[in-house]
Amino acid sequence: MKKIIITGALGQIGTELVVKCRQLYGTENVLATDINEPEADSEVAQGPFQVLDVTDKDKMFKTVEEFGADTIMHMAALLSAVAEKRPMFAWELNMGGLMNALEAAREYNLQFFTPSSIGAFGSSTPKVNTPQVTIQRPSTMYGVNKVAGELLCQYYFEKFGVDTRSVRFPGLISYVKEPGGGTTDYAVEIYFEAVRKGEYKSFIDKGTYMDMMFMDDAIDAIIKLMEADGGKLIHRNAYNLSGMSIEPEMVKNAIQEYYPDFKLSYDVDPDRQSIADTWPDNIDVSCARAEWGFDPQYDLDKMTKTMLEAIENKEGVK
Ligand code: AKB
């Protein structure tokens, strides 16, 4: 990776991925793109940036050509809950954008990364220790998009020799940028509300286990996978990844170590709960560990300490 284009650069992952890639590969070698303009004082705006609607194929091709890219990291997509509210738009953006990015990779010989998700699984998938290769029959538009995306990554690798790499991200937890429209978002909101208000009302019910991962581990995983020896990668659709399997009461207990008066209550959102109920409790990450050295550093306690301290700093609390 020497000249990298990142789409969806103002999203939850993109925001931190741009910064990390610029540290590693040089600011001038990482072009951040998004459908929106960044805030002038944001980190993303401190290097090359271009407005790009990923459904505009001509503009994407032109951007890749003019920048002289050798890598594309395609992050632009709608998350699960919002995709379920606007399924046709989700198809247009998630699939249209992905096809354009894959075609750009084929045409300009780019190394390619895009994230899949635990949303690529469904209620007929084994829920515990979900294997790398298993039943994938999701019941959401987001899940349909992710399964199709995984298959397309494999197809472009086998048919056209594009160096496609992908992972199934769990819920990603970060203090830099709050996510929007995901089923796992409660696990980010809970930390912000703990610091701001000392209480949180969860839209996901107690006892609902889902995989999560701290953002630093997610960014490291992307870099590690992209730098890995391609000859050792057996799976070209997407690798299972997770840092922990948690449910809301576990997060409450971890927060109470620092905020003993923190209160958690529930106002379950049936739409997002019904999505969560079809996702695994915990997935098996052994293929990612074995094939390219996936090695997450954050468990729930370490993540909780880091999240609370960083949010306190950000909000000027304590
Ligand atoms: C979502 O909840 O939609 C995402 C995901 C797990 O893909 N965070």
Coordinates of C-alpha atoms and ligand atoms in Angstrom, one line a residue:
M1 CA 0.0 0.0 0.0
K2 CA 1.5 3.3 -1.1
K3 CA -1.2 5.4 -2.5
I4 CA -4.5 4.8 -0.7
I5 CA -8.0 6.0 -1.4
I6 CA -10.5 5.7 1.4
T7 CA -14.3 6.1 0.7
G8 CA -16.7 6.9 3.5
A9 CA -13.8 8.7 5.3
L10 CA -16.0 10.7 7.6
G11 CA -17.8 7.6 8.9
Q12 CA -17.1 5.8 12.3
I13 CA -14.3 3.6 10.9
G14 CA -13.1 6.0 8.1
T15 CA -12.3 8.8 10.5
E16 CA -9.8 6.8 12.4
L17 CA -8.5 4.7 9.4
V18 CA -7.5 7.9 7.5
V19 CA -5.5 9.1 10.5
K20 CA -3.7 5.8 11.0
C21 CA -2.9 5.3 7.3
R22 CA -1.5 8.8 7.1
Q23 CA 0.8 8.1 10.1
L24 CA 2.0 4.9 8.5
Y25 CA 2.2 5.8 4.8
G26 CA 2.5 9.6 4.7
T27 CA -0.2 12.2 4.7
E28 CA 0.1 13.0 1.0
N29 CA -0.4 9.3 0.1
V30 CA -3.8 8.9 1.6
L31 CA -6.8 10.5 -0.1
A32 CA -9.8 10.7 2.1
T33 CA -13.2 10.9 0.3
D34 CA -16.7 11.2 1.5
I35 CA -20.1 12.4 0.2
N36 CA -19.9 15.2 2.8
E37 CA -17.2 17.9 3.4
P38 CA -15.2 17.5 6.6
E39 CA -15.1 20.2 9.3
A40 CA -12.1 22.5 8.5
D41 CA -10.4 21.7 11.8
S42 CA -11.0 18.0 11.8
E43 CA -8.1 15.5 11.4
V44 CA -9.4 14.2 8.1
A45 CA -9.2 17.7 6.6
Q46 CA -5.5 18.0 7.5
G47 CA -4.5 16.1 4.3
P48 CA -5.8 15.3 0.8
F49 CA -9.6 15.2 0.7
Q50 CA -12.2 15.0 -2.1
V51 CA -16.0 14.9 -2.1
L52 CA -17.0 11.6 -3.7
D53 CA -20.4 10.0 -4.1
V54 CA -19.5 6.3 -4.4
T55 CA -22.5 5.7 -6.6
D56 CA -20.9 8.0 -9.2
K57 CA -18.7 5.5 -11.1
D58 CA -17.1 8.0 -13.5
K59 CA -16.1 10.3 -10.7
M60 CA -14.7 7.3 -8.7
F61 CA -12.6 6.2 -11.7
K62 CA -11.4 9.7 -12.4
T63 CA -10.4 10.2 -8.7
V64 CA -8.5 6.9 -8.6
E65 CA -6.7 7.7 -11.9
E66 CA -5.8 11.3 -10.9
F67 CA -4.5 10.3 -7.5
G68 CA -2.5 7.4 -8.9
A69 CA -3.9 5.0 -6.3
D70 CA -2.7 1.5 -5.8
T71 CA -5.2 0.6 -3.0
I72 CA -8.8 1.3 -2.3
M73 CA -10.4 0.9 1.1
H74 CA -14.1 1.1 0.5
M75 CA -15.9 2.0 3.8
A76 CA -19.0 3.9 2.5
A77 CA -22.2 2.1 3.5
L78 CA -25.4 2.3 5.5
L79 CA -25.5 0.4 8.8
S80 CA -28.0 -2.3 9.7
A81 CA -30.9 -0.4 11.4
V82 CA -31.0 2.5 9.0
A83 CA -30.6 0.1 6.0
E84 CA -33.7 -1.7 7.3
K85 CA -35.6 1.5 7.3
R86 CA -34.6 2.4 3.7
P87 CA -33.9 -1.0 2.0
M88 CA -34.0 0.3 -1.6
F89 CA -31.6 3.1 -0.9
A90 CA -29.4 0.6 1.1
W91 CA -29.2 -1.6 -2.0
E92 CA -28.3 1.4 -4.2
L93 CA -25.6 2.7 -1.9
N94 CA -24.2 -0.5 -0.4
M95 CA -24.2 -2.6 -3.6
G96 CA -23.9 0.2 -6.2
G97 CA -20.9 1.7 -4.3
L98 CA -19.3 -1.6 -3.7
M99 CA -19.6 -2.6 -7.4
N100 CA -18.0 0.7 -8.5
A101 CA -15.2 0.2 -6.0
L102 CA -14.6 -3.4 -7.2
E103 CA -14.6 -2.3 -10.8
A104 CA -12.2 0.5 -10.1
A105 CA -9.9 -2.1 -8.4
R106 CA -10.2 -4.3 -11.5
E107 CA -9.6 -1.5 -14.0
Y108 CA -6.7 0.1 -12.1
N109 CA -5.2 -3.0 -10.5
L110 CA -5.8 -1.8 -6.9
Q111 CA -5.5 -3.8 -3.7
F112 CA -9.0 -3.8 -2.3
F113 CA -10.5 -3.7 1.2
T114 CA -14.1 -3.5 2.3
P115 CA -15.7 -4.5 5.6
S116 CA -18.4 -7.2 5.9
S117 CA -20.2 -7.7 9.3
I118 CA -21.6 -10.1 11.8
G119 CA -24.8 -8.9 10.1
A120 CA -23.9 -11.4 7.3
F121 CA -25.3 -14.1 9.6
G122 CA -28.9 -14.9 10.4
S123 CA -31.1 -16.9 12.7
S124 CA -30.2 -20.2 11.0
T125 CA -26.5 -19.6 11.6
P126 CA -25.0 -21.5 14.7
K127 CA -25.2 -18.8 17.4
V128 CA -22.3 -19.9 19.6
N129 CA -18.7 -20.0 18.4
T130 CA -20.0 -19.3 14.9
P131 CA -17.6 -20.9 12.4
Q132 CA -15.7 -19.0 9.7
V133 CA -17.6 -21.1 7.0
T134 CA -21.2 -21.6 8.0
I135 CA -24.8 -20.9 7.0
Q136 CA -25.4 -17.3 5.9
R137 CA -29.1 -16.6 5.5
P138 CA -29.6 -13.1 7.0
S139 CA -33.1 -11.6 7.1
T140 CA -32.1 -7.9 6.8
M141 CA -31.2 -5.8 3.7
Y142 CA -27.9 -5.0 5.4
G143 CA -27.2 -8.7 5.8
V144 CA -28.2 -9.4 2.2
N145 CA -25.8 -6.6 1.1
K146 CA -23.0 -8.0 3.2
V147 CA -23.4 -11.6 2.0
A148 CA -23.5 -10.4 -1.6
G149 CA -20.5 -8.2 -0.9
E150 CA -18.5 -11.1 0.5
L151 CA -19.3 -13.3 -2.5
L152 CA -18.3 -10.5 -4.9
C153 CA -15.0 -10.1 -3.1
Q154 CA -14.3 -13.8 -3.7
Y155 CA -15.6 -13.6 -7.3
Y156 CA -13.3 -10.7 -8.2
F157 CA -10.4 -12.5 -6.7
E158 CA -11.0 -15.8 -8.5
K159 CA -12.3 -14.4 -11.8
F160 CA -10.2 -11.2 -12.2
G161 CA -7.3 -11.7 -9.8
V162 CA -8.2 -8.6 -7.8
D163 CA -6.4 -8.7 -4.4
T164 CA -9.6 -8.5 -2.3
R165 CA -9.5 -8.6 1.5
S166 CA -12.3 -8.3 3.9
V167 CA -13.4 -8.9 7.5
R168 CA -16.7 -9.5 9.3
F169 CA -16.6 -6.7 11.8
P170 CA -18.6 -6.9 15.1
G171 CA -19.9 -3.8 16.7
L172 CA -17.1 -1.3 16.9
I173 CA -16.6 0.9 19.9
S174 CA -14.9 4.2 19.7
Y175 CA -14.8 7.6 21.4
V176 CA -13.6 9.6 18.3
K177 CA -16.8 9.4 16.2
E178 CA -20.1 8.0 17.3
P179 CA -21.7 5.6 14.8
G180 CA -25.1 6.2 13.2
G181 CA -27.8 3.7 12.5
G182 CA -26.3 0.4 13.8
T183 CA -27.8 -2.3 15.9
T184 CA -24.7 -2.4 18.1
D185 CA -24.6 1.4 18.7
Y186 CA -25.9 1.0 22.3
A187 CA -22.4 -0.2 23.3
V188 CA -21.0 3.2 22.3
E189 CA -23.8 5.4 23.5
I190 CA -23.7 3.8 27.0
Y191 CA -20.2 5.2 27.6
F192 CA -21.0 8.7 26.4
E193 CA -24.2 8.8 28.5
A194 CA -22.4 7.4 31.5
V195 CA -20.0 10.4 31.5
R196 CA -22.6 13.0 30.4
K197 CA -25.6 11.9 32.6
G198 CA -24.6 9.0 34.8
E199 CA -27.4 6.9 33.3
Y200 CA -28.4 5.2 30.1
K201 CA -31.5 3.7 28.6
S202 CA -30.6 0.8 26.4
F203 CA -32.5 0.0 23.2
I204 CA -31.0 -3.5 23.3
D205 CA -32.4 -5.9 25.9
K206 CA -30.4 -7.3 28.8
G207 CA -29.0 -10.8 28.1
T208 CA -28.5 -10.0 24.3
Y209 CA -25.0 -11.1 23.6
M210 CA -23.2 -9.7 20.5
D211 CA -19.6 -9.5 19.4
M212 CA -17.8 -6.1 19.8
M213 CA -14.3 -4.8 19.4
F214 CA -12.5 -1.6 20.3
M215 CA -11.7 0.6 17.3
D216 CA -7.9 0.5 17.8
D217 CA -8.1 -3.3 17.3
A218 CA -10.3 -2.9 14.3
I219 CA -7.9 -0.4 12.6
D220 CA -4.9 -2.6 13.4
A221 CA -6.7 -5.6 12.0
I222 CA -7.3 -3.8 8.7
I223 CA -3.7 -2.8 8.4
K224 CA -2.4 -6.2 9.3
L225 CA -4.7 -8.0 6.8
M226 CA -3.7 -5.6 4.0
E227 CA 0.0 -6.1 4.8
A228 CA -0.4 -9.9 5.1
D229 CA 1.2 -12.3 2.6
G230 CA -1.6 -12.9 0.1
G231 CA -0.4 -16.5 -0.4
K232 CA -1.4 -17.3 3.1
L233 CA -5.0 -16.0 2.9
I234 CA -7.4 -18.9 2.4
H235 CA -10.6 -16.8 2.8
R236 CA -11.1 -14.1 0.2
N237 CA -14.7 -13.4 1.2
A238 CA -14.3 -12.0 4.8
Y239 CA -12.7 -13.1 8.1
N240 CA -14.6 -13.5 11.4
L241 CA -13.3 -10.9 13.9
S242 CA -14.2 -10.1 17.5
G243 CA -12.6 -8.7 20.6
M244 CA -15.3 -9.7 23.1
S245 CA -18.8 -11.0 23.4
I246 CA -20.9 -8.8 25.7
E247 CA -24.4 -7.9 26.7
P248 CA -25.6 -4.6 28.3
E249 CA -25.4 -5.7 32.0
M250 CA -21.8 -6.6 31.5
V251 CA -21.0 -3.2 30.2
K252 CA -23.0 -1.7 33.1
N253 CA -20.9 -3.7 35.6
A254 CA -17.7 -2.6 33.9
I255 CA -18.7 1.1 34.0
Q256 CA -19.7 0.9 37.7
E257 CA -16.1 0.1 38.5
Y258 CA -15.5 3.8 37.7
Y259 CA -18.9 5.3 38.1
P260 CA -20.5 3.3 41.0
D261 CA -23.8 5.3 40.8
F262 CA -24.2 4.6 37.0
K263 CA -27.7 3.4 36.3
L264 CA -28.8 1.3 33.3
S265 CA -32.5 0.9 32.3
Y266 CA -34.2 -0.4 29.2
D267 CA -36.5 0.9 26.5
V268 CA -36.1 -1.9 24.0
D269 CA -36.5 -0.9 20.3
P270 CA -38.3 -3.9 18.7
D271 CA -36.7 -3.1 15.3
R272 CA -33.1 -3.2 16.4
Q273 CA -33.8 -6.0 19.0
S274 CA -35.2 -8.2 16.2
I275 CA -32.0 -7.6 14.2
A276 CA -29.8 -8.4 17.2
D277 CA -31.7 -11.6 17.9
T278 CA -30.7 -13.0 14.5
W279 CA -26.9 -12.3 15.0
P280 CA -24.5 -14.6 16.7
D281 CA -23.7 -14.5 20.5
N282 CA -20.0 -15.0 19.7
I283 CA -18.0 -15.9 16.7
D284 CA -14.9 -18.0 16.1
V285 CA -11.9 -15.9 15.1
S286 CA -9.4 -18.7 14.8
C287 CA -9.0 -18.4 11.0
A288 CA -8.0 -14.7 11.2
R289 CA -5.5 -15.6 14.0
A290 CA -4.0 -18.4 12.1
E291 CA -3.8 -17.0 8.6
W292 CA -2.7 -13.4 9.3
G293 CA -2.1 -13.0 13.0
F294 CA -5.2 -11.2 14.2
D295 CA -4.5 -10.4 17.8
P296 CA -6.9 -7.9 19.5
Q297 CA -5.5 -6.2 22.6
Y298 CA -8.7 -4.9 24.3
D299 CA -11.0 -6.8 26.6
L300 CA -14.1 -5.2 28.2
D301 CA -12.2 -3.8 31.2
K302 CA -9.4 -2.3 29.3
M303 CA -11.8 -0.8 26.7
T304 CA -14.1 0.6 29.4
K305 CA -11.2 2.4 31.2
T306 CA -9.9 3.8 27.9
M307 CA -13.4 4.9 26.7
L308 CA -14.3 6.6 30.0
E309 CA -11.0 8.5 30.3
A310 CA -11.1 9.6 26.6
I311 CA -14.7 10.8 26.8
E312 CA -14.0 12.6 30.1
N313 CA -11.2 14.4 28.3
K314 CA -13.3 15.2 25.3
E315 CA -16.2 16.5 27.3
G316 CA -14.0 18.4 29.8
V317 CA -15.5 16.4 32.7
K318 CA -13.5 15.5 35.9
Ligands
AKB1 C1 -24.3 -2.5 12.9 O1 -24.8 -2.6 14.0 O2 -25.0 -2.3 11.9 C2 -22.9 -2.5 12.7 C3 -22.4 -3.9 12.3 C4 -22.2 -4.9 13.4 O3 -22.3 -4.2 11.2 N1 -22.2 -2.0 13.8

